[in-house]
Amino acid sequence: MAAPSPSRWITRARRRLSELGRVQVELVYSRRYQIELPGAAADPLRGERILAFLAAQGLTSARHLHTPEAATYRQLRFVHTDDYIDSLSRPGALLPIVGFDLPDPLPDRILEAQRRMVGGTILAAHLALTRGLAINFGGGLHHAYADRGERFCLWNDVAIAIHDLREGGFSAPVLVVDLDLHDGDGTRALFADDPTVHVLSIHNRTTPGVSTAGATLVELGSGVEDGPYLAAIEAGLPPLLASVRPGLVLYLAGCDPAWDDEIGDWQITDAGMLARDRFVVEQVRGGRKGHRLPLAIVLAGGYGQRAWTYSARFFAWLLSGKVLTPPSSEDMTLARYRATAALSSSHELTGEEAPGKSGADDWGLSPEDLAAVGGVRARSRFLGFYTRQGLELAIERSGLLDRVRARGFSRLILDLELDNPGGETLRLKADGLNEPLIELRARIDRNAVPEMAMLRVEWLLLQNPRARFTAERPRLPGQHHPGLGLLQDVIALLVVACERLHLDGLVFVPAYYHTAAQGKRLLRFLSPEHEGLFQAIQAALAPFPLDEATAAFEEGRVVDAATGQVFRWQPMAMVLPVTDRLQQQLMAPDYERQAEAAAQRSFAVRPAKRPGGG
Ligand SMILES: [Zn+2]
């Protein structure tokens, strides 16, 4: 028997060392969790943003990523009554659960998305038992009872997952640690008669009239801050771990206790949220007491655009042992599109052969090429690069079409018009709708910025023909329908196209004040004078909501404060730099100085004439 060679031993020892510093966690997610509810504060991309952040930090690997199936009806029946399950397919059944009426096909999509999340929690529970630690980037639907759903929760995923493990012969006690802001009332009602499952819920208000058997409840009221919250958890969790002696812990790591949550009424800081999550994991997985219990984590509540950052910070710490700060949502969107763009090779997008691959059984000629052979050189590529099929592939893989589908549109058709005299036009249409959801006209522009090649967006329309204008989403100039809510995504996709085509950046000229204001989160004005001018205008319009601000321009009520002259909106180019050289030009001290000087102008807004008034 030969001893292992020293080099091999060193490699192995190194690997063991690195494994010690890195916890292995199984991650469960499906894009089908995404559901866009009009008017709801839940971020449909929460799971995806968390995942993209972890991926950007190099903390994920395909081996530990799992896609769940939707829970079967058999699994739903472990917990829910047949009458309830049947009732959900009736029209209007979701109204009492989600609180407002939903147009078709949204009810079906919600049912499907939440069934998929139940499947995710089932999978995460199984993975926790076999591999130690698993996270479902969804689930935590703790307000669902056997015979009814409440507050957005249709199926009780945690209860179904426990029953599924029981079916498979797992009989050890289970502890559910529910730290969502709200009472885990559905879950504890479901296990009131089951001594093998204990629910700890620390929340703002206890739901009256629900059995408290087999549960530990801590009601903290409103406006809770870090100190009392963490004290309650430190007092509540360790004794239960000792007395229940669970074989599995299910943790609902809801983020709605956070200070900036759009629904919650607590004041837990960023640091407080992370301290909470760390405490739970250290107690369950390796605290001083040395527990090393299987742990499955689900997202549960968390509302608004920053909800994802709490989970992202928690999971990044779990995976790396480091405290990492997630970036803004805009940067995250771009990172997401970059990551998926890397999946498509350029020959897939252009239809050209991969280098070194022989074209023996396919000459690679498209009908457009044949037309060219015949003497008519028809344009066959979008931006001289993407074939129709390549473009469809790139957009599908980016996830943009899934996001459109999540808004309830089906049978999407990509329509490419390359001979439009106004410029190459791309349209995304949906079944049964005459008007496009997305319309983009773009060309490569070598004149807008000296010595640089830009992707010029001549026209970009994003609209939801099925949505209606409301007081919160009023009609803006140029709009026939409310927006689609995908501007950030489309811009990110265009940035990725710039990178693919080696272009320096995006350029576009907003036709209205509101378009510029919306673009301003990602773009700068090409000229420093315009940048400063716009800042001055924005300062004057700051007290007004966007629709009133843009109406002030349309009605000629924005005036130069010094001269009293009406200032009309004028075409000014905005750019989003992609290459470093353009970025440097826009960040140069000279640019900043000139912008600052131009920003000294001051504007005033005249009051609107009241209709019928004088
Ligand atoms: Zn909640």
PDB file of C-alpha atoms in Angstrom, residues 378-487:
ATOM      1  CA  ALA A 378     -31.892  42.501 -47.689  1.00  0.00           C
ATOM      2  CA  ARG A 379     -30.914  43.458 -44.177  1.00  0.00           C
ATOM      3  CA  SER A 380     -31.028  40.312 -42.150  1.00  0.00           C
ATOM      4  CA  ARG A 381     -29.567  41.234 -38.791  1.00  0.00           C
ATOM      5  CA  PHE A 382     -30.782  43.459 -35.997  1.00  0.00           C
ATOM      6  CA  LEU A 383     -28.022  46.031 -35.423  1.00  0.00           C
ATOM      7  CA  GLY A 384     -26.043  44.130 -38.050  1.00  0.00           C
ATOM      8  CA  PHE A 385     -25.499  41.335 -35.542  1.00  0.00           C
ATOM      9  CA  TYR A 386     -28.489  39.458 -34.137  1.00  0.00           C
ATOM     10  CA  THR A 387     -30.476  37.089 -36.311  1.00  0.00           C
ATOM     11  CA  ARG A 388     -34.154  36.906 -35.433  1.00  0.00           C
ATOM     12  CA  GLN A 389     -33.572  33.589 -33.752  1.00  0.00           C
ATOM     13  CA  GLY A 390     -30.446  34.787 -31.976  1.00  0.00           C
ATOM     14  CA  LEU A 391     -32.303  37.802 -30.657  1.00  0.00           C
ATOM     15  CA  GLU A 392     -35.153  35.641 -29.411  1.00  0.00           C
ATOM     16  CA  LEU A 393     -32.659  33.361 -27.699  1.00  0.00           C
ATOM     17  CA  ALA A 394     -30.823  36.239 -26.030  1.00  0.00           C
ATOM     18  CA  ILE A 395     -34.032  37.829 -24.762  1.00  0.00           C
ATOM     19  CA  GLU A 396     -35.526  34.533 -23.597  1.00  0.00           C
ATOM     20  CA  ARG A 397     -32.366  33.564 -21.716  1.00  0.00           C
ATOM     21  CA  SER A 398     -32.145  36.978 -20.093  1.00  0.00           C
ATOM     22  CA  GLY A 399     -35.375  36.215 -18.255  1.00  0.00           C
ATOM     23  CA  LEU A 400     -37.116  39.310 -19.628  1.00  0.00           C
ATOM     24  CA  LEU A 401     -39.839  37.248 -21.311  1.00  0.00           C
ATOM     25  CA  ASP A 402     -40.510  35.404 -18.043  1.00  0.00           C
ATOM     26  CA  ARG A 403     -40.992  38.752 -16.366  1.00  0.00           C
ATOM     27  CA  VAL A 404     -43.492  39.744 -19.054  1.00  0.00           C
ATOM     28  CA  ARG A 405     -45.274  36.390 -18.658  1.00  0.00           C
ATOM     29  CA  ALA A 406     -45.365  36.955 -14.890  1.00  0.00           C
ATOM     30  CA  ARG A 407     -47.542  39.987 -15.672  1.00  0.00           C
ATOM     31  CA  GLY A 408     -50.118  37.647 -17.144  1.00  0.00           C
ATOM     32  CA  PHE A 409     -49.239  37.815 -20.861  1.00  0.00           C
ATOM     33  CA  SER A 410     -49.040  34.624 -22.841  1.00  0.00           C
ATOM     34  CA  ARG A 411     -47.837  33.482 -26.269  1.00  0.00           C
ATOM     35  CA  LEU A 412     -45.335  36.235 -26.706  1.00  0.00           C
ATOM     36  CA  ILE A 413     -44.282  37.032 -30.232  1.00  0.00           C
ATOM     37  CA  LEU A 414     -41.124  38.843 -31.175  1.00  0.00           C
ATOM     38  CA  ASP A 415     -41.582  40.862 -34.308  1.00  0.00           C
ATOM     39  CA  LEU A 416     -38.579  42.297 -36.116  1.00  0.00           C
ATOM     40  CA  GLU A 417     -38.952  44.979 -38.756  1.00  0.00           C
ATOM     41  CA  LEU A 418     -35.564  45.688 -40.284  1.00  0.00           C
ATOM     42  CA  ASP A 419     -36.671  47.789 -43.254  1.00  0.00           C
ATOM     43  CA  ASN A 420     -38.691  50.350 -41.274  1.00  0.00           C
ATOM     44  CA  PRO A 421     -37.615  53.763 -42.624  1.00  0.00           C
ATOM     45  CA  GLY A 422     -37.651  55.103 -39.047  1.00  0.00           C
ATOM     46  CA  GLY A 423     -35.038  52.572 -38.012  1.00  0.00           C
ATOM     47  CA  GLU A 424     -34.791  48.890 -37.171  1.00  0.00           C
ATOM     48  CA  THR A 425     -37.781  48.095 -35.009  1.00  0.00           C
ATOM     49  CA  LEU A 426     -38.325  45.355 -32.504  1.00  0.00           C
ATOM     50  CA  ARG A 427     -41.770  44.644 -31.094  1.00  0.00           C
ATOM     51  CA  LEU A 428     -42.915  42.286 -28.407  1.00  0.00           C
ATOM     52  CA  LYS A 429     -46.553  41.326 -28.731  1.00  0.00           C
ATOM     53  CA  ALA A 430     -48.822  39.091 -26.708  1.00  0.00           C
ATOM     54  CA  ASP A 431     -51.653  36.824 -27.717  1.00  0.00           C
ATOM     55  CA  GLY A 432     -54.902  38.692 -28.290  1.00  0.00           C
ATOM     56  CA  LEU A 433     -53.439  42.187 -28.166  1.00  0.00           C
ATOM     57  CA  ASN A 434     -53.030  44.469 -31.166  1.00  0.00           C
ATOM     58  CA  GLU A 435     -50.769  46.907 -29.441  1.00  0.00           C
ATOM     59  CA  PRO A 436     -47.205  45.910 -28.566  1.00  0.00           C
ATOM     60  CA  LEU A 437     -46.004  45.531 -24.976  1.00  0.00           C
ATOM     61  CA  ILE A 438     -42.528  46.665 -25.938  1.00  0.00           C
ATOM     62  CA  GLU A 439     -41.494  48.629 -29.010  1.00  0.00           C
ATOM     63  CA  LEU A 440     -37.880  49.541 -29.577  1.00  0.00           C
ATOM     64  CA  ARG A 441     -36.288  51.380 -32.466  1.00  0.00           C
ATOM     65  CA  ALA A 442     -32.516  51.516 -32.344  1.00  0.00           C
ATOM     66  CA  ARG A 443     -29.451  51.999 -34.510  1.00  0.00           C
ATOM     67  CA  ILE A 444     -25.730  52.279 -34.188  1.00  0.00           C
ATOM     68  CA  ASP A 445     -24.708  55.947 -34.067  1.00  0.00           C
ATOM     69  CA  ARG A 446     -21.122  57.065 -34.674  1.00  0.00           C
ATOM     70  CA  ASN A 447     -21.848  60.806 -34.582  1.00  0.00           C
ATOM     71  CA  ALA A 448     -23.530  61.481 -31.265  1.00  0.00           C
ATOM     72  CA  VAL A 449     -20.281  61.306 -29.312  1.00  0.00           C
ATOM     73  CA  PRO A 450     -17.032  62.152 -31.149  1.00  0.00           C
ATOM     74  CA  GLU A 451     -14.912  59.076 -31.849  1.00  0.00           C
ATOM     75  CA  MET A 452     -17.280  56.731 -30.140  1.00  0.00           C
ATOM     76  CA  ALA A 453     -19.833  54.209 -31.340  1.00  0.00           C
ATOM     77  CA  MET A 454     -23.128  54.340 -29.488  1.00  0.00           C
ATOM     78  CA  LEU A 455     -26.348  52.384 -29.451  1.00  0.00           C
ATOM     79  CA  ARG A 456     -28.936  55.035 -30.165  1.00  0.00           C
ATOM     80  CA  VAL A 457     -32.428  54.368 -28.879  1.00  0.00           C
ATOM     81  CA  GLU A 458     -34.718  56.304 -31.223  1.00  0.00           C
ATOM     82  CA  TRP A 459     -37.911  55.126 -29.605  1.00  0.00           C
ATOM     83  CA  LEU A 460     -38.728  52.993 -26.621  1.00  0.00           C
ATOM     84  CA  LEU A 461     -42.261  52.171 -25.586  1.00  0.00           C
ATOM     85  CA  LEU A 462     -43.101  49.947 -22.632  1.00  0.00           C
ATOM     86  CA  GLN A 463     -46.807  49.639 -21.973  1.00  0.00           C
ATOM     87  CA  ASN A 464     -49.337  47.404 -20.354  1.00  0.00           C
ATOM     88  CA  PRO A 465     -52.470  47.611 -22.541  1.00  0.00           C
ATOM     89  CA  ARG A 466     -54.465  45.662 -19.936  1.00  0.00           C
ATOM     90  CA  ALA A 467     -53.714  48.043 -17.063  1.00  0.00           C
ATOM     91  CA  ARG A 468     -55.747  51.121 -16.250  1.00  0.00           C
ATOM     92  CA  PHE A 469     -54.585  54.531 -15.126  1.00  0.00           C
ATOM     93  CA  THR A 470     -55.308  55.203 -11.460  1.00  0.00           C
ATOM     94  CA  ALA A 471     -54.767  58.076  -9.052  1.00  0.00           C
ATOM     95  CA  GLU A 472     -51.444  56.462  -8.069  1.00  0.00           C
ATOM     96  CA  ARG A 473     -50.490  55.769 -11.683  1.00  0.00           C
ATOM     97  CA  PRO A 474     -51.863  58.719 -13.623  1.00  0.00           C
ATOM     98  CA  ARG A 475     -51.531  59.130 -17.369  1.00  0.00           C
ATOM     99  CA  LEU A 476     -48.312  60.846 -18.401  1.00  0.00           C
ATOM    100  CA  PRO A 477     -47.854  62.744 -21.684  1.00  0.00           C
ATOM    101  CA  GLY A 478     -47.358  60.392 -24.623  1.00  0.00           C
ATOM    102  CA  GLN A 479     -48.889  57.414 -22.812  1.00  0.00           C
ATOM    103  CA  HIS A 480     -51.864  55.432 -24.102  1.00  0.00           C
ATOM    104  CA  HIS A 481     -51.557  52.839 -21.372  1.00  0.00           C
ATOM    105  CA  PRO A 482     -49.713  52.610 -18.059  1.00  0.00           C
ATOM    106  CA  GLY A 483     -46.105  51.449 -18.232  1.00  0.00           C
ATOM    107  CA  LEU A 484     -44.989  47.840 -18.084  1.00  0.00           C
ATOM    108  CA  GLY A 485     -42.641  48.387 -15.136  1.00  0.00           C
ATOM    109  CA  LEU A 486     -39.677  46.895 -16.970  1.00  0.00           C
ATOM    110  CA  LEU A 487     -37.647  49.975 -17.932  1.00  0.00           C
TER     111      LEU A 487
END
